[in-house]
Short mmCIF file of C-alpha atoms and ligand atoms in Angstrom, two decimals:
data_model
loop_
_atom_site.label_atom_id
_atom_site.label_comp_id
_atom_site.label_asym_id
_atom_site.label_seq_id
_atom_site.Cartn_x
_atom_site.Cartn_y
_atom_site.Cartn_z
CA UNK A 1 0.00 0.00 0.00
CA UNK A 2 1.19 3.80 -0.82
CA UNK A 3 1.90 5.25 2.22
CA UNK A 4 2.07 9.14 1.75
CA UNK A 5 1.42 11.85 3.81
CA UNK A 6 3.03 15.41 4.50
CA UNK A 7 4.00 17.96 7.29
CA UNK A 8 0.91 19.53 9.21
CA UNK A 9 0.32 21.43 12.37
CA UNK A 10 0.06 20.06 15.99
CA UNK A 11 -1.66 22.84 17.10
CA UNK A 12 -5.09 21.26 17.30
CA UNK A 13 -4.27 18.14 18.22
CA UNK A 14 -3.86 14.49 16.93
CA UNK A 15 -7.49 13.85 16.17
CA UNK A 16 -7.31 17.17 14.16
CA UNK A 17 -4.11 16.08 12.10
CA UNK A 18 -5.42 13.07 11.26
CA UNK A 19 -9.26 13.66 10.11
CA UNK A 20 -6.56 16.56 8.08
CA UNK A 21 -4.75 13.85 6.85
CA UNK A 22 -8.11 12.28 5.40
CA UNK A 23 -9.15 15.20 3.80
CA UNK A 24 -6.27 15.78 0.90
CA UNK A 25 -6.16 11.79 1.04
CA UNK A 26 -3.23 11.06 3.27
CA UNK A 27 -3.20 8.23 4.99
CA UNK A 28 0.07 9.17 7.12
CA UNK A 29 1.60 12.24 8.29
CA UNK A 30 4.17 13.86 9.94
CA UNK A 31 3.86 16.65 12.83
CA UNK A 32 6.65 18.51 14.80
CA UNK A 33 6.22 17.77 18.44
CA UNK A 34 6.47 21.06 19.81
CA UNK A 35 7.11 24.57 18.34
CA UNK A 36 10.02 23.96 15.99
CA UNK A 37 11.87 26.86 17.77
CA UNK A 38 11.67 24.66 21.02
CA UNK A 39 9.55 25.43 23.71
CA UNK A 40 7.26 23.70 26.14
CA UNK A 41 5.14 20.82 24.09
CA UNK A 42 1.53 21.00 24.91
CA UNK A 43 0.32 18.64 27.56
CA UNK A 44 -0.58 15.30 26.39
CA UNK A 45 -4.53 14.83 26.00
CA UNK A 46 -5.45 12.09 26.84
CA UNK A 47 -9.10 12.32 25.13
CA UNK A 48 -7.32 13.48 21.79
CA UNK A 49 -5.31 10.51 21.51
CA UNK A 50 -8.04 8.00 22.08
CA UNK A 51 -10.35 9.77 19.11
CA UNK A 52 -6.97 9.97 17.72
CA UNK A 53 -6.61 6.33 17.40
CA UNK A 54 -10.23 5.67 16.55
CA UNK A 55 -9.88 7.69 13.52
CA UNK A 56 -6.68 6.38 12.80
CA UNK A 57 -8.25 3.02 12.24
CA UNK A 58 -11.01 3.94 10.59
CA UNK A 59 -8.81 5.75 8.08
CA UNK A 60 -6.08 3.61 7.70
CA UNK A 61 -2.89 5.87 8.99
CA UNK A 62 -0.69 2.92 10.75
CA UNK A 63 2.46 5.06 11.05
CA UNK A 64 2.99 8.68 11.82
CA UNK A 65 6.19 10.29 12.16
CA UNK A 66 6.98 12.81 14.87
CA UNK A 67 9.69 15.64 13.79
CA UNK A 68 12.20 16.91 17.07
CA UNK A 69 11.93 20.99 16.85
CA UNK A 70 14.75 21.51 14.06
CA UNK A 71 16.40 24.22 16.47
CA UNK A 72 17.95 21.22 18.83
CA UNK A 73 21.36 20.77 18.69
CA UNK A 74 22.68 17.73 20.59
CA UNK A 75 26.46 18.41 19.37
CA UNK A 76 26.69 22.11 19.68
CA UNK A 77 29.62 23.05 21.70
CA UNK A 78 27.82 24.64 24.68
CA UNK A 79 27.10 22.10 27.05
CA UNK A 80 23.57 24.09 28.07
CA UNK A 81 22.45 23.71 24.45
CA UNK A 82 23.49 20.05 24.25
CA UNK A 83 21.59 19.74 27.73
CA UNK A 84 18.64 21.16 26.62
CA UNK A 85 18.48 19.27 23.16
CA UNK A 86 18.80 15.90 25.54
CA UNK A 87 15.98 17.28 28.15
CA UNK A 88 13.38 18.28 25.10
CA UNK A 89 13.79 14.81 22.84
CA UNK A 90 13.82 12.80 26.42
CA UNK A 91 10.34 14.41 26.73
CA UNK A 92 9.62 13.83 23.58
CA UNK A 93 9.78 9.80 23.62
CA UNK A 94 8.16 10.18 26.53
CA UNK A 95 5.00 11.78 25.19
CA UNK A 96 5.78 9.36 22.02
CA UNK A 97 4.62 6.64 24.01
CA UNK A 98 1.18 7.72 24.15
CA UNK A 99 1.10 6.79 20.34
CA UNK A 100 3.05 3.54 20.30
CA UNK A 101 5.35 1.85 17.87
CA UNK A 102 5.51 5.35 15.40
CA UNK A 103 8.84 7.02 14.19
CA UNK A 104 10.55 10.09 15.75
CA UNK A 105 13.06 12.31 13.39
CA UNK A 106 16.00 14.39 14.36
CA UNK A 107 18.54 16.18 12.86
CA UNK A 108 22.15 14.74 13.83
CA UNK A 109 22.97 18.67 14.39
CA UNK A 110 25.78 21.18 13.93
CA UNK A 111 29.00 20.52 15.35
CA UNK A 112 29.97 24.34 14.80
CA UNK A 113 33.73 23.52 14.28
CA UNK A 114 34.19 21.53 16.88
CA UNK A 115 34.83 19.08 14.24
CA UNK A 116 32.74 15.96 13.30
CA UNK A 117 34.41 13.27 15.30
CA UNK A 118 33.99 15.30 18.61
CA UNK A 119 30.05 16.50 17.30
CA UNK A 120 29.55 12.58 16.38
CA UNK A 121 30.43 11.64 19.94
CA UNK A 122 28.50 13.97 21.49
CA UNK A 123 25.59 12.87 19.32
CA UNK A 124 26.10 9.26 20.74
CA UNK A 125 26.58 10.46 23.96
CA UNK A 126 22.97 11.88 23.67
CA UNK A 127 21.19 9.01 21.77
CA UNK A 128 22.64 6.73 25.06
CA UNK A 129 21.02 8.89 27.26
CA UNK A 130 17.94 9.61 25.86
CA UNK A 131 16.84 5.70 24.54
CA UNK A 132 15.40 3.55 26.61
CA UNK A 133 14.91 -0.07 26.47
CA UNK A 134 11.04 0.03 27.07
CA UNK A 135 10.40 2.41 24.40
CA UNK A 136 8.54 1.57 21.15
CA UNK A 137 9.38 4.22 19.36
CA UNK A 138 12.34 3.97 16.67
CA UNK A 139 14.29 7.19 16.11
CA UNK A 140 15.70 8.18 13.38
CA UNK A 141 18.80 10.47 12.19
CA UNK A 142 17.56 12.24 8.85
CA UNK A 143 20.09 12.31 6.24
CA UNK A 144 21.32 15.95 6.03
CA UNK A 145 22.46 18.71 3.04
CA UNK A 146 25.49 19.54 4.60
CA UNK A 147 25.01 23.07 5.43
CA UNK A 148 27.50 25.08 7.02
CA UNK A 149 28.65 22.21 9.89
CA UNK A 150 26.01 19.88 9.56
CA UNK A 151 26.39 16.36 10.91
CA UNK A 152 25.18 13.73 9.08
CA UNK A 153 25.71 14.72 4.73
CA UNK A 154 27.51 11.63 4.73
CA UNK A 155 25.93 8.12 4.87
CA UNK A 156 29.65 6.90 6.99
CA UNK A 157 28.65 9.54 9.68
CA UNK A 158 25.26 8.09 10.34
CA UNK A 159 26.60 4.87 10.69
CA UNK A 160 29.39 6.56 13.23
CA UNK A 161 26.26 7.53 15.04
CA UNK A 162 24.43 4.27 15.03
CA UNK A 163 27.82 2.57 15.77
CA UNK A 164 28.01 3.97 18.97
CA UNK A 165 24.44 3.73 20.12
CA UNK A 166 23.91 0.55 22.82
CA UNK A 167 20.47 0.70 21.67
CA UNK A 168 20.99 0.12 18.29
CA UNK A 169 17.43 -1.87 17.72
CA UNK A 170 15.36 1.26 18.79
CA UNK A 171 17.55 3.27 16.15
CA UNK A 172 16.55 3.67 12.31
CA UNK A 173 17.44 6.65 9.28
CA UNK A 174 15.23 8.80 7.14
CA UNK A 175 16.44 10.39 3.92
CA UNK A 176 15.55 13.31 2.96
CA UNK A 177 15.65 13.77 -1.35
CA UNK A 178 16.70 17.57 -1.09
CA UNK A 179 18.86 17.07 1.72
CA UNK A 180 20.57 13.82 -0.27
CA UNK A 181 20.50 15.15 -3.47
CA UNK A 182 21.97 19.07 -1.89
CA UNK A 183 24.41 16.67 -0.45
CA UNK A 184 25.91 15.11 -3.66
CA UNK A 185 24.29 11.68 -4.23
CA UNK A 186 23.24 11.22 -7.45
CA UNK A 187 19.37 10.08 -7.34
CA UNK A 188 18.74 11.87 -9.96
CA UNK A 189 20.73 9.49 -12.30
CA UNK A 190 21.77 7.15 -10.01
CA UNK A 191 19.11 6.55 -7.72
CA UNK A 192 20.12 2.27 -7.75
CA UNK A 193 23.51 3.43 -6.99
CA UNK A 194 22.90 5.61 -4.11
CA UNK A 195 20.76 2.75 -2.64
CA UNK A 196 23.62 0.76 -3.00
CA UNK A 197 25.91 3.17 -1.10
CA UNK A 198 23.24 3.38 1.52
CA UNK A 199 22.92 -0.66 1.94
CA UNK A 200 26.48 -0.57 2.09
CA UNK A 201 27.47 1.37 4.94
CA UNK A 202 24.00 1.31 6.25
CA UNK A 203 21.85 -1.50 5.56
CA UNK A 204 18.62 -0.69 4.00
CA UNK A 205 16.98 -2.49 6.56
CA UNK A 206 17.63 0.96 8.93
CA UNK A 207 15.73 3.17 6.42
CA UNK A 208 12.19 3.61 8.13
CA UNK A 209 10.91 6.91 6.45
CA UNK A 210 11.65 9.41 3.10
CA UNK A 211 10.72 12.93 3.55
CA UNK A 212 9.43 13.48 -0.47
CA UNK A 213 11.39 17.22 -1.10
CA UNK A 214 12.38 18.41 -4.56
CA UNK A 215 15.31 21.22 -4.48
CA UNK A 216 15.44 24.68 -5.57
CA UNK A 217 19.50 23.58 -6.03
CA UNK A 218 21.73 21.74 -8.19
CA UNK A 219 23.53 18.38 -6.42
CA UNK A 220 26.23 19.19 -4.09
CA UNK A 221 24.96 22.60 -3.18
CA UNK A 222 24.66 22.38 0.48
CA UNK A 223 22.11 24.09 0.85
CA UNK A 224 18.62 22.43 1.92
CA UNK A 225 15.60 24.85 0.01
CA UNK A 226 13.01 22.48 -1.03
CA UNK A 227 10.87 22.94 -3.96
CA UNK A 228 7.60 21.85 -5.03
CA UNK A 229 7.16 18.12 -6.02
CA UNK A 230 8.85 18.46 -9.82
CA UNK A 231 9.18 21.96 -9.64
CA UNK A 232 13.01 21.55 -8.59
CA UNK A 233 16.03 20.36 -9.82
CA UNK A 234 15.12 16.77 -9.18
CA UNK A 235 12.23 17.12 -11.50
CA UNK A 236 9.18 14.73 -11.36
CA UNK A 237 10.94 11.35 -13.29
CA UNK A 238 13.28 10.98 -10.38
CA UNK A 239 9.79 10.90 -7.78
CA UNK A 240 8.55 8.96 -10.14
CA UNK A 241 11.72 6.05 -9.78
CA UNK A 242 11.64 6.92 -6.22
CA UNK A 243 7.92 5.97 -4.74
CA UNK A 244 8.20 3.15 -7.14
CA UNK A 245 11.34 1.40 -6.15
CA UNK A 246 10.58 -1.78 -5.16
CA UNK A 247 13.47 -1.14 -2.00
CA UNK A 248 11.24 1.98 -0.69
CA UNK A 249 7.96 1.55 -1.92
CA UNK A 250 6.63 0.27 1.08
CA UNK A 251 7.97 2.85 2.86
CA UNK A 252 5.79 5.97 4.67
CA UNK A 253 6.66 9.13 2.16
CA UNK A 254 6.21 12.69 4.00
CA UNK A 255 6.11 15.94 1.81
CA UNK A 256 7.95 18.92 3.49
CA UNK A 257 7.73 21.28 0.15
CA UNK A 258 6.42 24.80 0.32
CA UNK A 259 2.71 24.47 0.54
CA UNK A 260 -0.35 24.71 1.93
CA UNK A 261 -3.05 22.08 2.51
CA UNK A 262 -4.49 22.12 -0.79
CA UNK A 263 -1.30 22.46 -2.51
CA UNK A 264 -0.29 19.08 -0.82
CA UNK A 265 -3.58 17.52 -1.44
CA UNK A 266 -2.91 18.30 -5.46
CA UNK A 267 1.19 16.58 -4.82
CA UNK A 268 -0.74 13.57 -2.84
CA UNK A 269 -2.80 13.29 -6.17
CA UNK A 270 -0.19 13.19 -8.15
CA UNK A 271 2.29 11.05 -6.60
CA UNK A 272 -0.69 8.24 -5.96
CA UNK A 273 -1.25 7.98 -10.00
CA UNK A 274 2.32 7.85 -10.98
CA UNK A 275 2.54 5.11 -7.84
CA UNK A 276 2.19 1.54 -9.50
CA UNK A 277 -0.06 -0.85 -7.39
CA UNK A 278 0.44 -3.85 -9.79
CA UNK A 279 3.12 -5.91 -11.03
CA UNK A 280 3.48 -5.50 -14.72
FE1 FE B 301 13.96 17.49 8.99
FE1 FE B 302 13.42 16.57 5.85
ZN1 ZN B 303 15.38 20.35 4.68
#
C-alpha cells in the first residue's frame, strides 16, 4: 500500500491532524512535536489521543512520524544547548509513548567547528542517554544537506552515530531527497547506486521513512531549500523512480515542500497515479 502523507500542524491536536490527513487523502503524516523553535510541548490529552486512534483506524494511517523541533542541537559546543536538546527529545519519547510503535526524526545537528568526530560523539553520547529499552518508538537520524557544519551529509557519519548507540534496535534513518541530493548523491541518475551506497554502509533495513522534497538547487549545493514536487532540480521522473522502487515503496513518504493544505492535497494526487499498485 502507498503510504504518503506530508507535514501539518500540531496545534489542534492528533485527532485534528489526522481527520486533516483524510481530507487531501493522506493516509500518514508527519507533525513537529512542539514549536520547531523549542519550547514547552503541549500537555498530552489524553481524550485526543483516544479519538486519535479511533480515527486512525477507521482511516487507515498505521504510522505517523513525529519531527524533534529543528532548532535542537545535541552536538553544539555549549554544554547548556546540548543539555537542553537531551531534556526536550527525552520528553519527547516520553510523550511518544502515548502513540506507540511510530517514528521520531531528528537532525544529527551542527557541530559548529568543533569538528565531526567530537560533534559525532557527542551525538552518541545523547542518543545513550535519551533511549530507553522500554520504548517503542524507533528514532531516526535524517540524512542531512550539509550546510554550514552539519552532521550527518555523509551516509559513513550516520553509521558513526548508530555505531556507537547501545540501543541500536530502537535506532533507524530517514532520507531526505533535497537534503541527499543538496548533499551530492546522485538520485537523480543514479538513484540504484545511491541505494547501494546506503545498503552498504547502512543497511537498507535501517531506512524507516523518506521525507518526499524536490530542491530549488543543483547536487552538491549544500544548501537544503526544497521545492515543489517536480518543480526543482530533481524534476518529477526521479519521484517517479523513487515511490516506485521496489526497495522503498513500502515505505511511509512525507512531503515537506512549500505548501499549503491544498497544494499538498494536489502533490498527494499526483504522486498516488504515478505510484504503480500492480506488477506489470
Ligand atoms: Fe527534517
Ligand atoms: Fe526533511
Ligand atoms: Zn530540509
Amino acid at each position: 500500500m502507498f503510504k504518503i502523507g506530508c507535514h501539518l500542524s500540531a496545534s489542534k491536536g492528533y485527532q485534528n491532524m489526522a481527520e486533516e490527513a483524510m481530507k487531501i487523502g493522506a493516509n500518514t503524516f508527519q507533525f513537529f512535536t512542539r514549536n520547531p523553535r523549542g519550547g514547552n510541548a503541549k500537555p498530552i490529552d489524553e481524550a485526543d489521543i483516544a479519538e486519535f486512534k479511533k480515527v486512525s483506524q477507521e482511516y487507515g494511517i498505521d504510522i505517523i512520524l513525529a519531527h524533534s523541533p529543528y532548532t535542537l542541537n545535541c552536538c553544539s559546543a555549549k554544554p547548556d544547548i546540548r543539555e537542553f536538546a537531551i531534556r526536550t527529545m527525552k520528553d519527547d519519547l516520553e510523550r511518544m509513548e502515548y502513540t506507540p510503535y511510530n517514528l521520531y526524526n531528528f537532525h544529527p545537528g551542527s557541530h559548529v567547528g568543533q569538528g565531526v568526530e567530537l560533534g559525532i560523539q557527542y551525538i552518541i553520547e545523547a542518543l545513550n542517554t535519551v533511549l530507553d529499552k522500554n520504548q517503542t518508538t524507533t528514532v531516526l537520524l535524517e540524512t542531512m544537506a550539509g550546510k554550514g557544519s552539519e552532521i550527518g551529509s555523509r551516509f559513513e557519519e550516520i553509521r558513526q552515530i548508530i555505531d556507537g548507540v547501545n540501543l541500536k534496535e530502537k535506532m533507524g534513518v530517514c532520507l531526505d531527497t533535497c537534503h541527499v541530493s543538496d548533499a551530492g548523491y546522485d538520485i537523480i541518475h543514479d538513484l540504484d547506486g545511491v541505494l547501494e551506497q546506503f545498503d552498504t554502509i547502512l543497511g537498507l533495513n535501517r531506512l524507516k521513512a523518506i521525507h518526499l522534497n524536490d530542491s530549488m538547487n543543483p547536487p552538491g549545493s549544500h544548501k537544503d531549500r526544497h521545492q515543489k514536487i517536480g518543480e526543482g532540480t530533481l524534476g518529477i521522473e526521479t519521484f517517479k523512480k523513487i515511490i516506485n522502487h521496489p526497495q522503498l515503496k513500502e515505505l511511509p513518504f512525507f512531503l515537506e515542500t512549500p505548501n499549503e493544505l491544498e497544494g499538498y492535497a494536489r502533490e498527494i494526487d499526483l504522486l498516488k497515479k504515478m505510484y504503480q499498485t500492480k506488477e506489470t
